[in-house]
Amino acid sequence: MIFFNEKTRRISLLTAVIAMSFGLFPKTAWAQQQRQRREKSVGIVENQEINLPDNLPPQILLSKAWASFDLRRIGDAHLYANAAWRRSGQNFPEANYLIGLVHYANADYTLAQRYFNRALTEEPNPKSRVYFLYASAAIHVAEGKIDDYAAVMRSIMNEGLSPTQQELLKNQRQQALKILFKIGLDRVLDLYRWPGRRDIFAAESLAMLMYQRSVLKEEGRLPKLERPLFELDPEPFPGHVYNEKQPGSNIRPDMAESVELLLYALDSQVSTIINRMKYYRPDYAFTTLEKLFEDAKSYREIREYVMQGGLYRTYYLLAVAMYRYNPDDTQYKVLLNKLRLIPQAGEWAQRAQAQFDAPYTETYNLESTKLINISRGQATDNLYTLF
């Protein structure tokens, strides 16, 4: 059971990590928010037991824990979750996960991390482990450890994949990048299917970190970190399409993987839509992204997925990343032109129009400011959200 809103949490995570790591979030405001969380903390006694009827199974106790957590009675939530874990024979990952959330809500990040790690140790299912890893990433965001956050995002992308599968997926993404610039986006979406994975946010987050890192490095403002953010550092990236900046070329090699990851994130969402379209129309075949958007309007479920999900956002981010990667190539312009003409894309259509008229380096200031204000409200109003 995943109790809090996944979409809200992911947006908050992404916003906070970008804002904190690259100066968009005022350090004083962040410190004040964390101080307020500690001031509102509730006393939690570790290993405290509660007298309960012997016939209550662990699952019922965990349900009581979630109910208490929802009512912001995190002290009771901790007692019930701890009791559930003990009665399970001390092997109940969801109980440890909830205890970790209790400590996170209480601004005790050391203990929160300990219980998230326990949940990861006890949980063999990759789908469940991804949620625990996202929670663990929230700890690194709260503590400002962006390099550790990036490492967790990498772990999420590799979760459930064998080393051979990881290498295959990496090679596919690199090949897709070549096809994107040589033939176009529709050809990539026609050739590759990466549906149903829970690492879309991780891919997007890493891509945006790389984007910001590229900008700051060029401007000489790259923060000093404990260790490299990304496994392919230092440049040039081995095995990528362009290993070094060619004479007379404006290609930025440090943006190659950023484009790959955003292309992967977009394709994953498109693949999910195509698979769902086949549920209604078994003979459905993809032709173009515009046609898919048009077809999706006929089915409420798919229409809501497109509107409420991050597909238009990912589409826009891919276009601006392509521009930064190679401003001399016109493929990014093709994407922007199509996006700006989709009325239901809302803000992303407007931003695509601005980029189409006069391409510029995206800083995400407007988006970050808006979402940070949302996440601040969630941090104080809802203990069960991560921000």
Coordinates of C-alpha atoms in Angstrom, one line a residue:
M1 CA 0.0 0.0 0.0
I2 CA 1.5 3.3 -1.0
F3 CA -0.4 5.9 1.1
F4 CA 0.7 9.3 -0.2
N5 CA 0.2 10.7 -3.6
E6 CA 2.9 9.4 -5.9
K7 CA 2.7 12.2 -8.5
T8 CA 2.8 14.9 -5.8
R9 CA 5.8 13.3 -4.1
R10 CA 7.7 12.9 -7.3
I11 CA 7.1 16.5 -8.4
S12 CA 8.2 17.7 -5.0
L13 CA 11.3 15.6 -5.0
L14 CA 12.4 16.7 -8.5
T15 CA 11.7 20.4 -7.7
A16 CA 13.5 20.3 -4.4
V17 CA 16.6 18.6 -5.6
I18 CA 17.1 20.9 -8.6
A19 CA 16.3 24.0 -6.5
M20 CA 18.5 23.0 -3.6
S21 CA 21.5 21.8 -5.6
F22 CA 21.7 24.8 -8.0
G23 CA 20.7 27.8 -6.0
L24 CA 17.0 28.2 -7.0
F25 CA 15.9 27.5 -3.5
P26 CA 17.0 30.2 -1.0
K27 CA 19.2 28.5 1.6
T28 CA 17.7 30.5 4.4
A29 CA 14.2 29.4 3.4
W30 CA 15.2 25.8 3.3
A31 CA 16.9 26.0 6.7
Q32 CA 13.8 27.7 8.1
Q33 CA 11.5 24.9 6.7
Q34 CA 13.7 22.2 8.3
R35 CA 13.8 24.0 11.6
Q36 CA 10.0 24.3 11.6
R37 CA 9.7 20.5 10.9
R38 CA 12.0 19.8 13.9
E39 CA 10.0 22.2 16.1
K40 CA 6.8 20.4 15.3
S41 CA 8.4 17.0 15.9
V42 CA 6.6 14.5 18.1
G43 CA 8.5 12.5 20.8
I44 CA 9.1 9.0 19.5
V45 CA 10.5 6.2 21.8
E46 CA 12.4 3.6 19.8
N47 CA 11.4 -0.1 20.5
Q48 CA 8.5 1.0 22.7
E49 CA 5.8 -1.7 22.8
I50 CA 2.0 -1.4 23.1
N51 CA -0.4 -3.7 24.7
L52 CA -2.7 -5.2 22.0
P53 CA -4.9 -8.3 21.7
D54 CA -2.8 -11.3 20.8
N55 CA -5.2 -12.2 17.9
L56 CA -4.5 -9.0 15.8
P57 CA -2.4 -10.1 12.8
P58 CA 0.4 -7.9 11.5
Q59 CA -1.6 -6.7 8.5
I60 CA -4.4 -5.3 10.7
L61 CA -1.8 -3.6 12.9
L62 CA -0.2 -2.0 9.8
S63 CA -3.7 -0.8 8.7
K64 CA -4.1 0.9 12.1
A65 CA -0.6 2.4 11.7
W66 CA -1.5 3.9 8.3
A67 CA -4.9 5.2 9.7
S68 CA -3.0 6.9 12.5
F69 CA -0.5 8.3 10.1
D70 CA -3.3 9.7 8.0
L71 CA -4.7 11.5 11.0
R72 CA -1.3 12.9 11.8
R73 CA -1.0 10.8 15.0
I74 CA 2.5 9.8 14.1
G75 CA 3.3 8.6 17.7
D76 CA 0.4 6.0 17.4
A77 CA 1.5 5.2 13.9
H78 CA 4.9 4.4 15.1
L79 CA 3.6 2.1 17.9
Y80 CA 1.3 0.2 15.6
A81 CA 3.9 -0.2 12.8
N82 CA 6.5 -1.4 15.3
A83 CA 4.1 -3.9 16.8
A84 CA 3.2 -5.1 13.2
W85 CA 6.9 -5.6 12.5
R86 CA 7.5 -7.6 15.7
R87 CA 4.4 -9.9 15.2
S88 CA 5.5 -10.6 11.6
G89 CA 8.6 -12.3 12.8
Q90 CA 10.6 -9.2 12.3
N91 CA 10.3 -9.4 8.5
F92 CA 7.8 -6.9 7.3
P93 CA 9.3 -4.3 4.9
E94 CA 6.1 -2.1 4.7
A95 CA 6.1 -1.7 8.4
N96 CA 9.8 -0.5 8.3
Y97 CA 8.9 1.7 5.4
L98 CA 6.1 3.4 7.5
I99 CA 8.3 3.7 10.5
G100 CA 10.8 5.4 8.2
L101 CA 8.1 7.9 7.0
V102 CA 7.2 8.6 10.7
H103 CA 10.8 9.5 11.4
Y104 CA 11.0 11.5 8.2
A105 CA 7.9 13.5 9.2
N106 CA 9.6 14.0 12.6
A107 CA 12.7 15.4 10.9
D108 CA 14.8 12.6 12.3
Y109 CA 16.6 11.7 9.0
T110 CA 19.2 9.4 10.5
L111 CA 16.5 7.0 11.9
A112 CA 14.4 7.4 8.8
Q113 CA 17.2 6.3 6.6
R114 CA 17.9 3.3 8.9
Y115 CA 14.3 2.1 8.5
F116 CA 14.2 2.7 4.8
N117 CA 17.4 0.6 4.5
R118 CA 15.7 -2.2 6.6
A119 CA 12.7 -2.1 4.3
L120 CA 15.0 -2.4 1.3
T121 CA 16.9 -5.3 2.9
E122 CA 13.7 -7.2 3.6
E123 CA 11.9 -6.5 0.3
P124 CA 12.8 -8.7 -2.7
N125 CA 10.1 -7.3 -5.1
P126 CA 11.7 -4.7 -7.4
K127 CA 8.4 -2.8 -7.8
S128 CA 8.1 -2.2 -4.0
R129 CA 11.8 -1.5 -3.6
V130 CA 11.5 1.4 -6.0
Y131 CA 9.1 3.2 -3.6
F132 CA 11.5 2.6 -0.8
L133 CA 14.4 4.0 -2.8
Y134 CA 12.4 7.1 -3.7
A135 CA 11.8 7.6 0.1
S136 CA 15.5 7.1 0.7
A137 CA 16.3 9.7 -2.0
A138 CA 14.1 12.2 -0.1
I139 CA 16.5 11.9 2.9
H140 CA 19.4 13.0 0.7
V141 CA 17.4 15.9 -0.6
A142 CA 16.5 17.0 2.9
E143 CA 20.2 16.8 3.9
G144 CA 21.4 18.5 0.7
K145 CA 23.4 15.5 -0.4
I146 CA 22.7 15.8 -4.1
D147 CA 25.5 13.3 -5.1
D148 CA 23.9 10.6 -2.9
Y149 CA 20.5 11.5 -4.4
A150 CA 21.8 11.0 -7.9
A151 CA 23.3 7.6 -6.9
V152 CA 19.8 6.5 -5.7
M153 CA 18.2 7.6 -8.9
R154 CA 20.7 5.4 -10.7
S155 CA 19.8 2.5 -8.4
I156 CA 16.1 3.1 -9.2
M157 CA 16.8 2.9 -12.9
N158 CA 18.7 -0.4 -12.5
E159 CA 16.3 -1.9 -10.0
G160 CA 15.1 -5.4 -11.2
L161 CA 17.5 -5.5 -14.1
S162 CA 20.4 -7.9 -14.5
P163 CA 23.8 -6.5 -15.5
T164 CA 23.2 -7.8 -19.0
Q165 CA 19.8 -6.1 -19.2
Q166 CA 21.3 -2.8 -17.8
E167 CA 23.9 -2.9 -20.6
L168 CA 21.3 -3.7 -23.2
L169 CA 19.0 -0.8 -22.1
K170 CA 22.0 1.6 -22.1
N171 CA 22.9 0.5 -25.6
Q172 CA 19.3 1.0 -26.7
R173 CA 19.2 4.5 -25.3
Q174 CA 22.4 5.4 -27.1
Q175 CA 21.1 4.0 -30.4
A176 CA 17.8 5.8 -29.9
L177 CA 19.8 9.1 -29.6
K178 CA 21.4 8.5 -33.0
I179 CA 18.0 7.8 -34.6
L180 CA 16.5 10.8 -33.0
F181 CA 18.9 13.2 -34.7
K182 CA 19.2 11.3 -38.0
I183 CA 15.5 10.4 -38.6
G184 CA 13.3 12.0 -35.9
L185 CA 11.3 11.3 -32.8
D186 CA 8.4 9.4 -34.4
R187 CA 10.9 6.8 -35.7
V188 CA 12.3 6.3 -32.2
L189 CA 8.8 5.9 -30.7
D190 CA 7.9 3.4 -33.4
L191 CA 11.0 1.2 -32.8
Y192 CA 11.3 1.1 -29.0
R193 CA 8.9 0.1 -26.3
W194 CA 9.9 0.8 -22.7
P195 CA 6.5 0.7 -20.9
G196 CA 5.3 0.1 -17.4
R197 CA 8.5 1.0 -15.5
R198 CA 8.6 3.1 -12.4
D199 CA 11.9 4.9 -13.2
I200 CA 10.5 7.7 -15.4
F201 CA 11.0 10.2 -12.7
A202 CA 14.5 9.0 -11.9
A203 CA 15.5 9.3 -15.5
E204 CA 14.0 12.8 -15.8
S205 CA 15.6 13.9 -12.6
L206 CA 19.1 12.8 -13.6
A207 CA 18.6 14.4 -17.0
M208 CA 17.7 17.7 -15.5
L209 CA 20.5 17.6 -13.1
M210 CA 22.9 17.0 -16.0
Y211 CA 21.3 19.9 -17.8
Q212 CA 21.8 22.3 -14.9
R213 CA 25.3 20.9 -14.3
S214 CA 26.2 21.6 -18.0
V215 CA 24.9 25.2 -17.7
L216 CA 26.7 25.9 -14.5
K217 CA 29.9 24.3 -15.6
E218 CA 30.0 26.5 -18.7
E219 CA 29.3 29.5 -16.5
G220 CA 32.0 28.5 -14.0
R221 CA 29.5 28.1 -11.2
L222 CA 29.5 24.3 -10.7
P223 CA 29.2 23.5 -7.0
K224 CA 31.9 21.5 -5.4
L225 CA 30.7 18.0 -4.4
E226 CA 32.0 15.2 -2.3
R227 CA 32.3 13.0 -5.4
P228 CA 31.1 13.1 -9.1
L229 CA 27.4 13.3 -9.5
F230 CA 27.3 10.8 -12.4
E231 CA 29.0 7.5 -13.1
L232 CA 30.1 8.8 -16.6
D233 CA 32.1 11.7 -15.1
P234 CA 34.7 13.0 -16.1
E235 CA 34.0 14.0 -19.7
P236 CA 34.1 12.9 -22.4
F237 CA 31.4 10.3 -21.9
P238 CA 32.8 6.9 -23.1
G239 CA 30.6 5.0 -25.5
H240 CA 28.4 7.9 -26.4
V241 CA 27.6 9.2 -29.9
Y242 CA 29.9 12.3 -29.6
N243 CA 32.9 11.7 -27.3
E244 CA 34.4 15.1 -27.8
K245 CA 33.5 18.5 -29.1
Q246 CA 34.3 18.5 -32.8
P247 CA 36.1 21.5 -34.4
G248 CA 33.7 24.1 -35.5
S249 CA 30.8 22.3 -33.8
N250 CA 28.5 23.5 -31.0
I251 CA 27.7 20.0 -29.8
R252 CA 28.0 19.7 -26.0
P253 CA 29.1 16.1 -25.2
D254 CA 28.1 16.4 -21.5
M255 CA 24.4 16.7 -22.6
A256 CA 24.3 13.4 -24.5
E257 CA 23.0 11.2 -21.7
S258 CA 20.6 13.9 -20.6
V259 CA 18.9 13.7 -24.0
E260 CA 19.0 9.9 -23.9
L261 CA 17.3 9.8 -20.5
L262 CA 14.6 12.2 -21.5
L263 CA 13.9 10.3 -24.7
Y264 CA 13.7 7.2 -22.6
A265 CA 11.2 8.9 -20.2
L266 CA 9.1 10.1 -23.1
D267 CA 9.1 6.7 -24.8
S268 CA 8.1 4.9 -21.6
Q269 CA 5.0 7.1 -21.3
V270 CA 4.1 6.8 -24.9
S271 CA 4.6 3.0 -24.8
T272 CA 2.2 2.9 -21.8
I273 CA -0.4 4.8 -23.9
I274 CA 0.0 2.6 -26.9
N275 CA -0.4 -0.6 -24.8
R276 CA -3.6 0.9 -23.4
M277 CA -4.9 1.9 -26.8
K278 CA -4.5 -1.8 -27.8
Y279 CA -6.8 -2.7 -25.0
Y280 CA -9.6 -0.8 -26.7
R281 CA -8.4 -1.3 -30.3
P282 CA -6.3 -4.6 -30.5
D283 CA -5.1 -3.7 -34.0
Y284 CA -3.9 -0.3 -33.1
A285 CA -0.5 0.7 -34.6
F286 CA 1.6 3.7 -33.8
T287 CA 2.2 6.2 -36.7
T288 CA 3.0 9.6 -35.2
L289 CA 2.9 11.2 -31.8
E290 CA 0.4 13.8 -33.0
K291 CA -2.0 11.0 -34.2
L292 CA -1.6 9.2 -30.8
F293 CA -2.5 12.3 -28.9
E294 CA -5.6 12.7 -31.2
D295 CA -6.6 9.1 -30.8
A296 CA -6.2 9.3 -27.0
K297 CA -8.9 11.9 -26.8
S298 CA -11.5 9.2 -27.5
Y299 CA -10.9 7.4 -24.2
R300 CA -11.3 9.1 -20.9
E301 CA -8.8 6.9 -19.1
I302 CA -6.0 7.6 -21.6
R303 CA -7.0 11.2 -22.0
E304 CA -6.6 11.7 -18.2
Y305 CA -3.2 9.9 -18.3
V306 CA -2.0 12.3 -20.9
M307 CA -3.4 15.4 -19.2
Q308 CA -2.5 14.6 -15.6
G309 CA 0.7 12.9 -16.2
G310 CA 4.0 14.5 -17.1
L311 CA 4.1 13.6 -20.8
Y312 CA 3.9 17.2 -22.2
R313 CA 6.4 18.2 -19.6
T314 CA 8.8 15.5 -20.6
Y315 CA 8.3 16.4 -24.3
Y316 CA 9.2 20.0 -23.6
L317 CA 12.3 19.0 -21.5
L318 CA 13.5 16.8 -24.3
A319 CA 13.2 19.6 -26.8
V320 CA 15.2 22.1 -24.7
A321 CA 17.8 19.4 -23.9
M322 CA 18.2 18.7 -27.6
Y323 CA 18.8 22.4 -28.2
R324 CA 21.5 22.6 -25.6
Y325 CA 23.1 19.4 -26.8
N326 CA 23.3 20.5 -30.4
P327 CA 21.8 23.9 -31.2
D328 CA 22.8 23.6 -34.9
D329 CA 20.5 20.6 -35.4
T330 CA 16.9 21.5 -36.2
Q331 CA 15.2 18.4 -34.7
Y332 CA 14.5 20.3 -31.5
K333 CA 12.7 22.9 -33.5
V334 CA 10.4 20.2 -35.0
L335 CA 9.4 19.1 -31.5
L336 CA 8.8 22.6 -30.2
N337 CA 6.7 23.4 -33.3
K338 CA 4.4 20.4 -32.7
L339 CA 4.1 21.0 -28.9
R340 CA 3.2 24.7 -29.3
L341 CA 0.3 23.7 -31.5
I342 CA -1.3 21.4 -28.9
P343 CA -3.8 23.5 -26.9
Q344 CA -4.3 21.0 -24.1
A345 CA -0.6 21.1 -23.4
G346 CA -1.3 24.4 -21.5
E347 CA 1.8 25.9 -20.0
W348 CA 4.1 23.6 -21.9
A349 CA 2.6 24.8 -25.2
Q350 CA 3.3 28.4 -24.1
R351 CA 6.8 27.7 -23.2
A352 CA 7.4 25.7 -26.4
Q353 CA 6.1 28.8 -28.3
A354 CA 8.6 31.0 -26.5
Q355 CA 11.5 28.6 -27.2
F356 CA 10.4 28.3 -30.8
D357 CA 10.4 32.0 -31.3
A358 CA 13.8 32.6 -29.6
P359 CA 15.6 29.5 -28.2
Y360 CA 17.3 30.1 -24.9
T361 CA 18.9 28.1 -22.0
E362 CA 16.1 26.9 -19.7
T363 CA 16.7 27.6 -16.0
Y364 CA 13.3 26.3 -14.8
N365 CA 13.0 29.2 -12.4
L366 CA 9.3 29.7 -13.0
E367 CA 8.5 26.1 -12.7
S368 CA 10.7 25.6 -9.6
T369 CA 9.2 28.6 -7.8
K370 CA 5.7 27.5 -8.4
L371 CA 6.2 23.9 -7.3
I372 CA 8.4 24.9 -4.3
N373 CA 5.5 27.0 -3.0
I374 CA 3.3 23.9 -3.4
S375 CA 5.8 21.7 -1.7
R376 CA 6.2 24.1 1.2
G377 CA 2.4 23.9 1.9
Q378 CA 2.5 20.2 1.7
A379 CA 5.4 20.0 4.2
T380 CA 3.4 21.8 6.9
D381 CA -0.1 20.6 6.1
N382 CA 0.4 16.9 5.4
L383 CA 2.8 14.9 7.5
Y384 CA 2.3 11.9 5.3
T385 CA 3.8 13.6 2.2
L386 CA 7.5 13.7 1.8
F387 CA 7.6 17.5 1.2

